[in-house]
Coordinates of C-alpha atoms in Angstrom, one line a residue:
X617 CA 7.6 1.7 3.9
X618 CA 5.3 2.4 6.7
X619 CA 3.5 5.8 7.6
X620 CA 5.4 6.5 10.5
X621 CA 8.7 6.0 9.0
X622 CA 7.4 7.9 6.5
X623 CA 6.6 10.6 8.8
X624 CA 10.0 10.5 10.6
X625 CA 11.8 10.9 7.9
X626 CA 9.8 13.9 6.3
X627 CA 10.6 15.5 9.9
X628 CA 14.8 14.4 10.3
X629 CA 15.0 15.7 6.4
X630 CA 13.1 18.8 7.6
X631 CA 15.2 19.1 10.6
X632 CA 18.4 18.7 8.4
X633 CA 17.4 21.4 5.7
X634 CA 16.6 23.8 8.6
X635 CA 20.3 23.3 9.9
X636 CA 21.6 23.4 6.7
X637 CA 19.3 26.9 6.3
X638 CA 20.3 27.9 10.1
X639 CA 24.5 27.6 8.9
X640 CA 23.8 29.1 5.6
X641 CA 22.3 32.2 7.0
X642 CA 24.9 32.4 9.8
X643 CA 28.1 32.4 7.0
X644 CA 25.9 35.1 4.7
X645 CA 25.7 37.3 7.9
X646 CA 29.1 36.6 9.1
X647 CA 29.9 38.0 5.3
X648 CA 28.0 40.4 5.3
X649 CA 28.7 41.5 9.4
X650 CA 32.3 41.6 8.1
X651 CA 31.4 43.6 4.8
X652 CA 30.0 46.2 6.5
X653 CA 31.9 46.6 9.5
X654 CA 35.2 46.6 7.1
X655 CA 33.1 49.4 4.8
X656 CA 31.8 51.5 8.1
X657 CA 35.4 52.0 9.7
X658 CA 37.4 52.5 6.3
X659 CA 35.0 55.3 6.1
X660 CA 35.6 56.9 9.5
X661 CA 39.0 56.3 8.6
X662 CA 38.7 58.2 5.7
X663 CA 36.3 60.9 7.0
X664 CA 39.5 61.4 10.1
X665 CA 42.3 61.6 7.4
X666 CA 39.9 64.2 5.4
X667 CA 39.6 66.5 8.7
X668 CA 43.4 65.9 9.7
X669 CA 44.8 66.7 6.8
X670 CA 43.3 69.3 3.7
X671 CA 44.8 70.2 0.3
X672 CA 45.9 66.4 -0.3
X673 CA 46.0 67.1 -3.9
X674 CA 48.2 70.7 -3.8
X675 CA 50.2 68.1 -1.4
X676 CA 50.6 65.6 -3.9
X677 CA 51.7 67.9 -6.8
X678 CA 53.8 69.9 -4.4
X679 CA 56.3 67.0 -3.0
X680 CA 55.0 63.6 -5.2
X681 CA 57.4 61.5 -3.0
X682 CA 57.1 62.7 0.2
X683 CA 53.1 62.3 -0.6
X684 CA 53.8 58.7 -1.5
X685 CA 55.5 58.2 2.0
X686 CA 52.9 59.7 3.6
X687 CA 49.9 58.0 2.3
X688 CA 51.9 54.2 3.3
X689 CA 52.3 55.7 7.1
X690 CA 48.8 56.3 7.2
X691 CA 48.5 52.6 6.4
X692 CA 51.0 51.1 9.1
X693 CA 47.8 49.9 11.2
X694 CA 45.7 48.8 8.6
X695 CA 47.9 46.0 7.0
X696 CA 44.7 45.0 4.6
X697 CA 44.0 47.7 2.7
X698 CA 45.1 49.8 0.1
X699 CA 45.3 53.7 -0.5
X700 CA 45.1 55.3 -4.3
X701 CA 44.7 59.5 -4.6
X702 CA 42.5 58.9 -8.2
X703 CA 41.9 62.1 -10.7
X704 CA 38.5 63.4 -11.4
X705 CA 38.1 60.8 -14.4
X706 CA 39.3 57.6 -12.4
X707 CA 43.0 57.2 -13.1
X708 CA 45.6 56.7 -10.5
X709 CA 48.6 59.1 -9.6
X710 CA 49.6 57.6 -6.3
X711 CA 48.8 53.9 -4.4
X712 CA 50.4 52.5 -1.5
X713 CA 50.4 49.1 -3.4
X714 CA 53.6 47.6 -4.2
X715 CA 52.2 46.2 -7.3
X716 CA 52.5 49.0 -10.6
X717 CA 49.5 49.7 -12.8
X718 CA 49.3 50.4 -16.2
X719 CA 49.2 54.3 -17.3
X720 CA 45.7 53.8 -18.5
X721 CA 44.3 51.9 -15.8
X722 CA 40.9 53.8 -14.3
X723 CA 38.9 52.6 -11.2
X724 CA 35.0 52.9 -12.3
X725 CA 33.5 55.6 -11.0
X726 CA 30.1 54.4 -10.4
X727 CA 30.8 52.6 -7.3
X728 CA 33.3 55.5 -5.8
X729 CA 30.0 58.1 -6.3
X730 CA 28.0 55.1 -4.2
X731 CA 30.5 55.5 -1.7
X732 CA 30.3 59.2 -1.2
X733 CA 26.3 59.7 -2.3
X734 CA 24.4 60.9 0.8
X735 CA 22.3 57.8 1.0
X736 CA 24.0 55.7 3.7
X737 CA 25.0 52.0 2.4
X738 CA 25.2 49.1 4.1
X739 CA 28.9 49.0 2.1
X740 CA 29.5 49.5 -1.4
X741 CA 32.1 46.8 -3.9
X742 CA 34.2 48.9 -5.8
X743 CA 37.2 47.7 -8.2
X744 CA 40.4 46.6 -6.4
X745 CA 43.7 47.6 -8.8
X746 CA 45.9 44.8 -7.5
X747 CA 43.6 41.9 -8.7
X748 CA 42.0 43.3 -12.1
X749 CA 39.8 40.6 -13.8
X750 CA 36.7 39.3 -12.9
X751 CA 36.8 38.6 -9.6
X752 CA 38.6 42.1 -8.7
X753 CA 35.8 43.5 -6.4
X754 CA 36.2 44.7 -2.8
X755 CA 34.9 46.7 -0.3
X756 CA 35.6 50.0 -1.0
X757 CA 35.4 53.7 0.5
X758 CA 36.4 56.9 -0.9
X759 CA 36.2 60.4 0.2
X760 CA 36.0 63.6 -2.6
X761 CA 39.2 66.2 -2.8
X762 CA 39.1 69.3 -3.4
X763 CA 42.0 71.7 -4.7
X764 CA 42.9 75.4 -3.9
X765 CA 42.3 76.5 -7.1
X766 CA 38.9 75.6 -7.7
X767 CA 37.7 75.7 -11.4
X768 CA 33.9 76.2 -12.2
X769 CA 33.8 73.0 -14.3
X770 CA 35.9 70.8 -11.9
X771 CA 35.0 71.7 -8.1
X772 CA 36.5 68.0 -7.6
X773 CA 39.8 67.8 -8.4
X774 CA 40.2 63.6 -7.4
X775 CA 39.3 60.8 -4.8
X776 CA 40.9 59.5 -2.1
X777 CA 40.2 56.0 -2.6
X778 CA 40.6 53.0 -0.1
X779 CA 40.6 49.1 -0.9
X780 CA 39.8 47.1 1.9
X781 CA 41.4 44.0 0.5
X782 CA 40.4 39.9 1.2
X783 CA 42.1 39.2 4.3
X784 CA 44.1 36.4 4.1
X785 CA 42.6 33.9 7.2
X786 CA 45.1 34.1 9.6
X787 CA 45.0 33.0 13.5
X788 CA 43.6 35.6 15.0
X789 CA 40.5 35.4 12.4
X790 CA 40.4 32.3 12.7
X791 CA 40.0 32.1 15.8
X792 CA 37.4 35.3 15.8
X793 CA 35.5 33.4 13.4
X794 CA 35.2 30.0 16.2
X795 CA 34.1 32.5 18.6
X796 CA 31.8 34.1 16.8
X797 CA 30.1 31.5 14.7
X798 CA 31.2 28.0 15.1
X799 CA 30.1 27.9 19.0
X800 CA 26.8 29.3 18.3
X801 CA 26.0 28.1 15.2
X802 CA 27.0 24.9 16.7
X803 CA 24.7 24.9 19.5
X804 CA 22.0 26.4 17.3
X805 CA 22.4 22.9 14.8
X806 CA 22.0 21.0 17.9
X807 CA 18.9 22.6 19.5
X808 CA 17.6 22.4 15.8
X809 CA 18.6 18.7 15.9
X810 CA 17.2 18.5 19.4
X811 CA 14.1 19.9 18.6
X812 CA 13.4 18.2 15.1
X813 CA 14.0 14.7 17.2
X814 CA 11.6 15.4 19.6
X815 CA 8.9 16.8 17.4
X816 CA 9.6 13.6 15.4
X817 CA 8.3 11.7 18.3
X818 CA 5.7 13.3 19.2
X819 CA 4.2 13.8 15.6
X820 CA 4.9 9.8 14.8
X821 CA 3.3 9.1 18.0
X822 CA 0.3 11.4 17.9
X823 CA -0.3 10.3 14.2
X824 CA 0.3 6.4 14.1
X825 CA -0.6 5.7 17.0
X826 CA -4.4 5.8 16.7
X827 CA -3.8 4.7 12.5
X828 CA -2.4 1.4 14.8
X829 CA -5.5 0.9 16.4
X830 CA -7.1 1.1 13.6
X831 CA -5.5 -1.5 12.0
X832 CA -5.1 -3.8 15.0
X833 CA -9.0 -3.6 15.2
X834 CA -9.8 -4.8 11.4
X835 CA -7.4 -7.1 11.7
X836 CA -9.2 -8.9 14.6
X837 CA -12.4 -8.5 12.4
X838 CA -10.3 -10.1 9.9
X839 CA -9.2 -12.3 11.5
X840 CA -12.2 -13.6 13.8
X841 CA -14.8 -12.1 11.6
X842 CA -18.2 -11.0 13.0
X843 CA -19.3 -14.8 13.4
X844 CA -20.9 -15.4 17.6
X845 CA -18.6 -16.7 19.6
X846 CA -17.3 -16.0 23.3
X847 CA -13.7 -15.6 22.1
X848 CA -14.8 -13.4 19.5
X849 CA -17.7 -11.4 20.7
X850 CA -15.3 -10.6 23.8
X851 CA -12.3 -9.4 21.4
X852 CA -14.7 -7.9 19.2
X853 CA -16.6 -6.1 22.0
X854 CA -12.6 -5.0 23.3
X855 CA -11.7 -3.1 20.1
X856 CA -13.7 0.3 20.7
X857 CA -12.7 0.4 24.0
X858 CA -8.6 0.6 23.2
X859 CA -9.4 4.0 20.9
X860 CA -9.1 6.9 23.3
X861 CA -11.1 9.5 21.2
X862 CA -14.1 9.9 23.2
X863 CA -13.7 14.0 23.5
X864 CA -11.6 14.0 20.5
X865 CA -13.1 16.7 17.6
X866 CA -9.9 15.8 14.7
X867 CA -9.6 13.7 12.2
X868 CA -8.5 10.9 13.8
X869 CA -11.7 10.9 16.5
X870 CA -13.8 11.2 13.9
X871 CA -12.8 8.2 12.1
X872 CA -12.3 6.2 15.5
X873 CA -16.3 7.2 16.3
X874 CA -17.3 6.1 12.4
X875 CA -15.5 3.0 12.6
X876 CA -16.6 2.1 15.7
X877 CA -20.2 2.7 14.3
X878 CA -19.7 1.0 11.6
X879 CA -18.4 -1.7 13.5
X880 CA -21.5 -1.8 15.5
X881 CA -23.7 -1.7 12.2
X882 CA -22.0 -4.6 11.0
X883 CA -22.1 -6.8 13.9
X884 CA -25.6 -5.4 14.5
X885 CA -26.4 -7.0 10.6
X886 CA -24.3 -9.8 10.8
X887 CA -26.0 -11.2 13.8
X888 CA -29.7 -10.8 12.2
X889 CA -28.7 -12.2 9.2
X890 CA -27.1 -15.6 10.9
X891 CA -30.0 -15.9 13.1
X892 CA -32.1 -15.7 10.2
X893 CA -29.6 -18.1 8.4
X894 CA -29.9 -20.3 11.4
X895 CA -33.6 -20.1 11.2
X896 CA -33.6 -21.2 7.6
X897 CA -31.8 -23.7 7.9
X898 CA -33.5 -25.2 11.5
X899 CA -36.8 -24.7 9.5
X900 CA -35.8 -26.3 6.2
X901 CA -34.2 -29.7 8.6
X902 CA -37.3 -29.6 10.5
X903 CA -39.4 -29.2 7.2
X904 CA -37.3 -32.1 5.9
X905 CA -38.0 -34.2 9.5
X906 CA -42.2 -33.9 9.7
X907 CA -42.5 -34.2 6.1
X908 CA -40.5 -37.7 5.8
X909 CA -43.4 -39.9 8.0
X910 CA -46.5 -38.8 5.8
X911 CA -44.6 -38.6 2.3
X912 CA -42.9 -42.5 3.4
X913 CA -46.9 -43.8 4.4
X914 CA -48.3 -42.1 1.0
X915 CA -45.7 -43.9 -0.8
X916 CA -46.5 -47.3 1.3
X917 CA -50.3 -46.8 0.4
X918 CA -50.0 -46.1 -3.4
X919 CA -47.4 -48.8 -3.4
X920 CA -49.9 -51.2 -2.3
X921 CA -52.7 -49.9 -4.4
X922 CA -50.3 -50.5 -7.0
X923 CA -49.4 -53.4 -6.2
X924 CA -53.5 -54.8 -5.7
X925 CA -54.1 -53.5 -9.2
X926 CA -51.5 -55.0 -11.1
X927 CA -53.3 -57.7 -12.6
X928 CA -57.3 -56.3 -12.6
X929 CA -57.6 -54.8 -16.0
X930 CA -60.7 -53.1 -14.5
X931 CA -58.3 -50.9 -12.3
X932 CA -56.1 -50.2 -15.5
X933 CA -56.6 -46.5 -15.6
X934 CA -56.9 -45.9 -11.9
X935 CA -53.5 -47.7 -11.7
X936 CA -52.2 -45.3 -14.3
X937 CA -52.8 -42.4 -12.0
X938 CA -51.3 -44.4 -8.6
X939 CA -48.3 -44.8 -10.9
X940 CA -48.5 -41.0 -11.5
X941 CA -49.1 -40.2 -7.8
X942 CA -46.4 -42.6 -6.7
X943 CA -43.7 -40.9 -9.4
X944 CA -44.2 -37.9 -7.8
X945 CA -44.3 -38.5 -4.2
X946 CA -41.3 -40.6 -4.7
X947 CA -39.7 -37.0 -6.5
X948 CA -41.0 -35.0 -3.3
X949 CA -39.2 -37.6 -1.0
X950 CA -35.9 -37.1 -2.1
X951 CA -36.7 -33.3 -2.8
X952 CA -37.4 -33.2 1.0
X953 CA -34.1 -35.6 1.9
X954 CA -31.8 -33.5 -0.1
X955 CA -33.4 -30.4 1.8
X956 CA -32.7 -31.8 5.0
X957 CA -29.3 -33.6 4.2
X958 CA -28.0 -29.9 2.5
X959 CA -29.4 -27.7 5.6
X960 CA -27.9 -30.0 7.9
X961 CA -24.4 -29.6 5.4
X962 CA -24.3 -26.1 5.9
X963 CA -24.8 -26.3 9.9
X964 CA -21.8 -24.2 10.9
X965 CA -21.4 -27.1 13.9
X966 CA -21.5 -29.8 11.1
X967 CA -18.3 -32.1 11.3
X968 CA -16.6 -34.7 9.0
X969 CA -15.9 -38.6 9.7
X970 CA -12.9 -38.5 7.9
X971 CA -10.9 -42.1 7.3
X972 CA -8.0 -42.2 4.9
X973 CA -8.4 -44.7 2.2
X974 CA -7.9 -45.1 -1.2
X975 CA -10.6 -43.0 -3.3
X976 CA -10.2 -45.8 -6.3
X977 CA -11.5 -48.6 -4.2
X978 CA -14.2 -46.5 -3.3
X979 CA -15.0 -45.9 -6.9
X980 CA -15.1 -49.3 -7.5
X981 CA -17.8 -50.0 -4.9
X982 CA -19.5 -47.0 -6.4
X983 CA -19.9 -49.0 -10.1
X984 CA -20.7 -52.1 -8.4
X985 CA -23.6 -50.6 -6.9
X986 CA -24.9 -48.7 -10.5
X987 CA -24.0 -52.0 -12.6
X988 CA -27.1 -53.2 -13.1
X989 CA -29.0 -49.6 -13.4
X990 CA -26.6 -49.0 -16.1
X991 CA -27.2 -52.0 -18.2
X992 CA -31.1 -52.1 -17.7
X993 CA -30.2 -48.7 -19.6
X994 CA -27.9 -49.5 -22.1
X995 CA -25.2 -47.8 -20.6
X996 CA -21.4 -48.7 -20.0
X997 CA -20.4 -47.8 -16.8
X998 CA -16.5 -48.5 -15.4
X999 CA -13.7 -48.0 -13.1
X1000 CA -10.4 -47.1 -14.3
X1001 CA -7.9 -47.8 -11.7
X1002 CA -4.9 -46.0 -11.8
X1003 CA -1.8 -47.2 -13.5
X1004 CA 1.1 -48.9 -11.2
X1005 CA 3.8 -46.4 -11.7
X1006 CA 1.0 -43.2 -10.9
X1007 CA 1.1 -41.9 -7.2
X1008 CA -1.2 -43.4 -4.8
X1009 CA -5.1 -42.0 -4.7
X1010 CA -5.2 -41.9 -0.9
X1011 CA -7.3 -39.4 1.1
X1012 CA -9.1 -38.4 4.1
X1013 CA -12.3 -39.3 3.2
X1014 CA -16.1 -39.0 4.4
X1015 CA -17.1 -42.6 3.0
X1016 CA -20.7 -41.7 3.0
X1017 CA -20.4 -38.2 2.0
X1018 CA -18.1 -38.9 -1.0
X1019 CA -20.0 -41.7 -1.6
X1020 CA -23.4 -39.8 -1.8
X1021 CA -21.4 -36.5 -4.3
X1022 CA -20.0 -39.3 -6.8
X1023 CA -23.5 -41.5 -6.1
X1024 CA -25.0 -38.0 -7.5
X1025 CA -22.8 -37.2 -10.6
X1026 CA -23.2 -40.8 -11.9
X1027 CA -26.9 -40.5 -11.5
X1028 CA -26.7 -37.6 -13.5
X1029 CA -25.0 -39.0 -16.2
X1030 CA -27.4 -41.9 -16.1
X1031 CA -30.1 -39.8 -16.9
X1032 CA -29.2 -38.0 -20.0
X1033 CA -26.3 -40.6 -21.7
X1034 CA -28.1 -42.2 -24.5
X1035 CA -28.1 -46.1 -25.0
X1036 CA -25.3 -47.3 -26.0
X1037 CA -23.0 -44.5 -24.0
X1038 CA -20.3 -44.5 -21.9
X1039 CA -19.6 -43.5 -18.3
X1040 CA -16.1 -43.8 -16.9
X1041 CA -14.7 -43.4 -13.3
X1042 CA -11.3 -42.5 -12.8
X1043 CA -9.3 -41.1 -9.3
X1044 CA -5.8 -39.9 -10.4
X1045 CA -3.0 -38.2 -7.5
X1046 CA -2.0 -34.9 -9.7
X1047 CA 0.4 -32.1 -8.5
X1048 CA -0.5 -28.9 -8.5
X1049 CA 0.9 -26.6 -10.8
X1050 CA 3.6 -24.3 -9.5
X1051 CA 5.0 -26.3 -7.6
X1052 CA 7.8 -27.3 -9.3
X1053 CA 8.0 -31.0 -8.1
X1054 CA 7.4 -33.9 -10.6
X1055 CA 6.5 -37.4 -9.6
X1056 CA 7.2 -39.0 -6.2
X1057 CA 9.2 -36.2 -4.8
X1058 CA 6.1 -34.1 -4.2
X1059 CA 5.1 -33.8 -1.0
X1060 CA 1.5 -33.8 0.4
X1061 CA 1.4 -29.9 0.4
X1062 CA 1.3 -30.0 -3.7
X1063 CA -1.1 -32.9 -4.2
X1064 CA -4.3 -33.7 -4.8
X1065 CA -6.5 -36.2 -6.1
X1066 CA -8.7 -35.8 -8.6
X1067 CA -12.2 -37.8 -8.9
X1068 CA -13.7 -37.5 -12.7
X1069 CA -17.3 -39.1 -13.8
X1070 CA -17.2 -38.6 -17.7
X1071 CA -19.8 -39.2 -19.5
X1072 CA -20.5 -39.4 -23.5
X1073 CA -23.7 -37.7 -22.9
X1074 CA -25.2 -34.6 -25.3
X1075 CA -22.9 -32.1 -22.9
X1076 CA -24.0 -29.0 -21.7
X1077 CA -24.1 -25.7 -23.3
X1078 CA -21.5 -23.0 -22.1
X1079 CA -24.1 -21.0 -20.5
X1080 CA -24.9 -23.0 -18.6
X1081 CA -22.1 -24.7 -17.0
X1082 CA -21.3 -21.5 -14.6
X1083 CA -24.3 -21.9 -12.8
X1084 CA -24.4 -26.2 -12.5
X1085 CA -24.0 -25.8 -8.7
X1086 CA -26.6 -22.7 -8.4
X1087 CA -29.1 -24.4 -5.4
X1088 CA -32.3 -25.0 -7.5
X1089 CA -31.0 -24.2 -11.0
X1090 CA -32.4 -25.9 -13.5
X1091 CA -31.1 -25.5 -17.4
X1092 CA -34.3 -25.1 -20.0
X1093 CA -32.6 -27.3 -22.4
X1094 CA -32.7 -30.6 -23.0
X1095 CA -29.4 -31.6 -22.6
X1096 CA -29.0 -29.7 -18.8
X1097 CA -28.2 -32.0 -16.1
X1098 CA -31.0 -32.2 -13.7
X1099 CA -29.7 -34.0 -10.6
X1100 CA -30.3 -37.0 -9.3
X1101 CA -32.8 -35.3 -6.3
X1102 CA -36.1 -35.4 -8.7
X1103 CA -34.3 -32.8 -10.9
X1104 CA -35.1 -30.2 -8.8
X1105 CA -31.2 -28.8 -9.1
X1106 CA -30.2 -29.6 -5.1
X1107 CA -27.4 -32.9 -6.3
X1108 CA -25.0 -30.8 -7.8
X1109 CA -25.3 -28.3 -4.7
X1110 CA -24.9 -31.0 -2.5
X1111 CA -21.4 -32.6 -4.4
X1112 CA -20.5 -29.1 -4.3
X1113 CA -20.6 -28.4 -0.7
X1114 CA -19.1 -31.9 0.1
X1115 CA -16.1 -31.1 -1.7
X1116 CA -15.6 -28.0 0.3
X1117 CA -16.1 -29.9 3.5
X1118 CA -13.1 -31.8 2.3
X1119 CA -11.0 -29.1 1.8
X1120 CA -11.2 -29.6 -2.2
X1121 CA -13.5 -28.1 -4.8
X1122 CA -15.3 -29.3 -7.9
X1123 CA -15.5 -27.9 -11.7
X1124 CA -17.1 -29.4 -14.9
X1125 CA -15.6 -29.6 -18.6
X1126 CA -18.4 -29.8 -21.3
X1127 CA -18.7 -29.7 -25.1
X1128 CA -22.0 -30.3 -26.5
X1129 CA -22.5 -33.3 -28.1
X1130 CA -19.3 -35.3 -27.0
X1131 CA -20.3 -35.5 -23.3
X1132 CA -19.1 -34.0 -19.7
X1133 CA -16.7 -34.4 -17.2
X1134 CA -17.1 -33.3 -13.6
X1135 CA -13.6 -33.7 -11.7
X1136 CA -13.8 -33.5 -7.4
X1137 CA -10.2 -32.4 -6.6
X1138 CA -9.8 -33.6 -2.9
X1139 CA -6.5 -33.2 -0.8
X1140 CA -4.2 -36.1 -0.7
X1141 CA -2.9 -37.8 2.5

């Protein structure tokens, strides 16, 4: 769920609860417009009948049925509502109702001294006696009688008490009710509606728009990185300029003006740091370049001494040290290949010769070439081709690239499997797992093929193997691979960084003292 539906619907659920809030207040003062009005004119009515006529209760006991009559008539305009002359203590001696009440049947008092107290009241709910029960309350008035004979402990001798009875909804109210709150509460739902839609707009707009931005401009960092670049340094150099917070003092300017200095910061940093990179690395090739003429003539020269001394036992110990010399400048050679060959791997620019071909073959070449190194050592070294009914090795391969990375791992093994060991070379298609596709109906997205050089060497311990492909580690125990570069710890970088020109990667399986595997998993074509 994104933030600006989010926002949307915060505001249309907001906009709804108002209206429901706007109708509900509208129907509780409708009641309550009704309530009083009803309570205000029963009162006047009462207050008119009071003036009009006195001595209502010397009436009363005079002519009972004539009173009776009377008390209806004053009724014949005021169909909803109900007349009862009550005693002093509550009980009823006449009602206009049609419906008869029990002998001991009393309206509470409490409500009919609300109605005549001198604080003025909105409208008072008394007890109606034609619905007794719970639900028996109505609006009620009620207006204090006096008699002619007035005793000292009675000087009110009973109520006339009025019932402004439930209404049942008829036309005319209905009709008074459209008027008077459908239409308006109508149009006040849809300005509410109005309103809540546009403010919806506007907040959504106001809010996301600039969170947008934002997130359009690290995804074209993400997407082109900070890397040089005309494409890129022109997007890059775009993003600032599409946030329109330059005067803006919120939240969102704020952020706009940090990113856009921390953008700056970055690109600022990333631009010294590749130069420098860049710098390394045209310094180390050039290194690598100047130093390859003087460290080839040294090696000429004590070659020859070397060779001149062979046979004059004279020259025995100076030849020991030109074998010494020669050792070691043969050591600084490759040191200063590898140097050059890896900065020149890592050039940004630096592209692949990529031919597809079967990796086996290749392998075979590969033990061909170490045959005789291998037995001069006492080694076994061979090529297991794959079985007939496995899938096909084939891949897009550097042929001197992969040649050099597996050239580098069997040197390696070379150099620390004892006589009589064994060193085995062995491409095999495997599919990836997850894919769910076995066999030949795997396509090309879920293979690979997978280059192994075992060897039954000492191993390598477990601390060690993380950092194998660390540029210049070297392992202080015996049984460490030093690489085939002098031992100086650049092979193992170097088969690394071939395989992720190819697209693949490398890892290593070790146990100490039953030998090593290093497997180059390559994408198959």
């Amino acid at each position: 769920m994104s933030v600006r539906f989010k926002i949307a619907l915060t505001i249309f659920i907001t906009g709804a609860l108002t209206a429901l809030g706007v109708i509900a207040t509208v129907l509780f003062a409708f009641q309550r417009f009704e309530h009083e009005t009803a309570y205000y004119r029963a009162n006047a009515f009462l207050k008119r009948v009071g003036t009009t006529y006195n001595g209502m209760v010397d009436m009363q006991q005079r002519h009972p049925e004539e009173f009776a009559v009377f008390l209806r008539s004053l009724l014949f305009f005021e169909p909803n509502s109900q007349l009862y002359l009550l005693r002093a203590d509550g009980s009823v001696v006449v009602s206009t109702s049609a419906i008869p009440l029990p002998p001991t049947y009393k309206v509470a008092l409490k409500p009919v001294m609300e109605a005549m107290g001198p604080t003025p009241m909105p409208y008072v709910m008394g007890d109606d006696p034609e619905r007794p029960g719970a639900d028996s309350s109505a609006i009620i008035a009620a207006l204090p009688l006096t008699s002619a004979v007035i005793r000292p402990d009675q000087p009110i001798a009973g109520y006339l008490y009025l019932v402004c009875q439930k209404p049942i909804a008829s036309e005319g109210r209905i009709e008074a009710f459209r008027s008077t709150f459908a239409r308006p509460a109508l149009a006040s739902i849809l300005a509410v509606v109005a309103l809540a839609t546009l403010l919806t707009a506007w907040i959504t707009a106001t809010v996301t728009r600039p969170l947008r931005r934002l997130t359009e401009a690290v995804a074209t960092v993400q997407r082109d990185g900070l890397i040089a670049g005309a494409a890129t340094e022109a997007a890059l150099a775009r993003v600032p300029d599409t946030f329109e917070f330059n005067s803006a003092r919120d939240e969102f300017g704020q952020l706009a003006s940090g990113f856009r200095a921390m953008l700056s910061t970055l690109r600022a940093q990333w631009e010294a740091l590749r130069r420098l990179d860049h710098f390394r690395r045209e310094g180390v090739s050039n290194l690598s370049h100047d130093l390859r003429s003087p460290l080839t003539a040294t090696t000429a020269c004590l070659e020859t001494l070397e060779a001149r001394w062979v046979e004059d036992p004279m020259r025995q110990a100076d030849r020991q040290l030109v074998e010494v010399a020669l050792r070691n400048t043969r050591n600084a050679a490759r040191l200063v290949q590898s140097l050059g060959d890896l900065a020149q791997l890592d050039e940004p620019e630096f592209k692949l010769h990529p031919e597809v071909l079967d990796a086996a073959e290749l392998l075979d070449d590969i033990a061909v070439r170490f045959a005789a190194r291998a037995a001069r050592q006492g080694v076994t070294l061979v090529s297991v081709p794959p079985e007939a009914h496995e899938l096909p090795t084939v891949a897009a391969l550097d042929i001197e690239l992969f040649e050099r990375a597996v050239a580098n791992l069997v040197e390696n093994a070379l150099k620390f499997c004892p006589v009589g060991g064994r060193i085995t070379l062995a491409a095999r298609a495997r599919q990836t797992m997850g894919s769910g596709v076995i066999g030949a109906d795997c396509d090309l997205s879920c293979r690979r093929v997978e280059v192994r050089v075992s060897d039954t060497g000492p191993g390598i311990p477990t601390t060690d193997v993380t950092h194998l492909f660390d540029r210049f580690y070297q392992s202080r125990h015996t049984v460490a691979p030093a690489s085939s570069e002098g031992g100086k710890g650049l092979g193992l970088a170097i088969v690394k960084r071939i395989a992720e020109l190819h697209g693949g990667d490398v890892s290593v399986a070790s146990t100490v003292g039953f030998g090593t595997t290093v497997t180059l998993s390559l994408p198959a074509v």
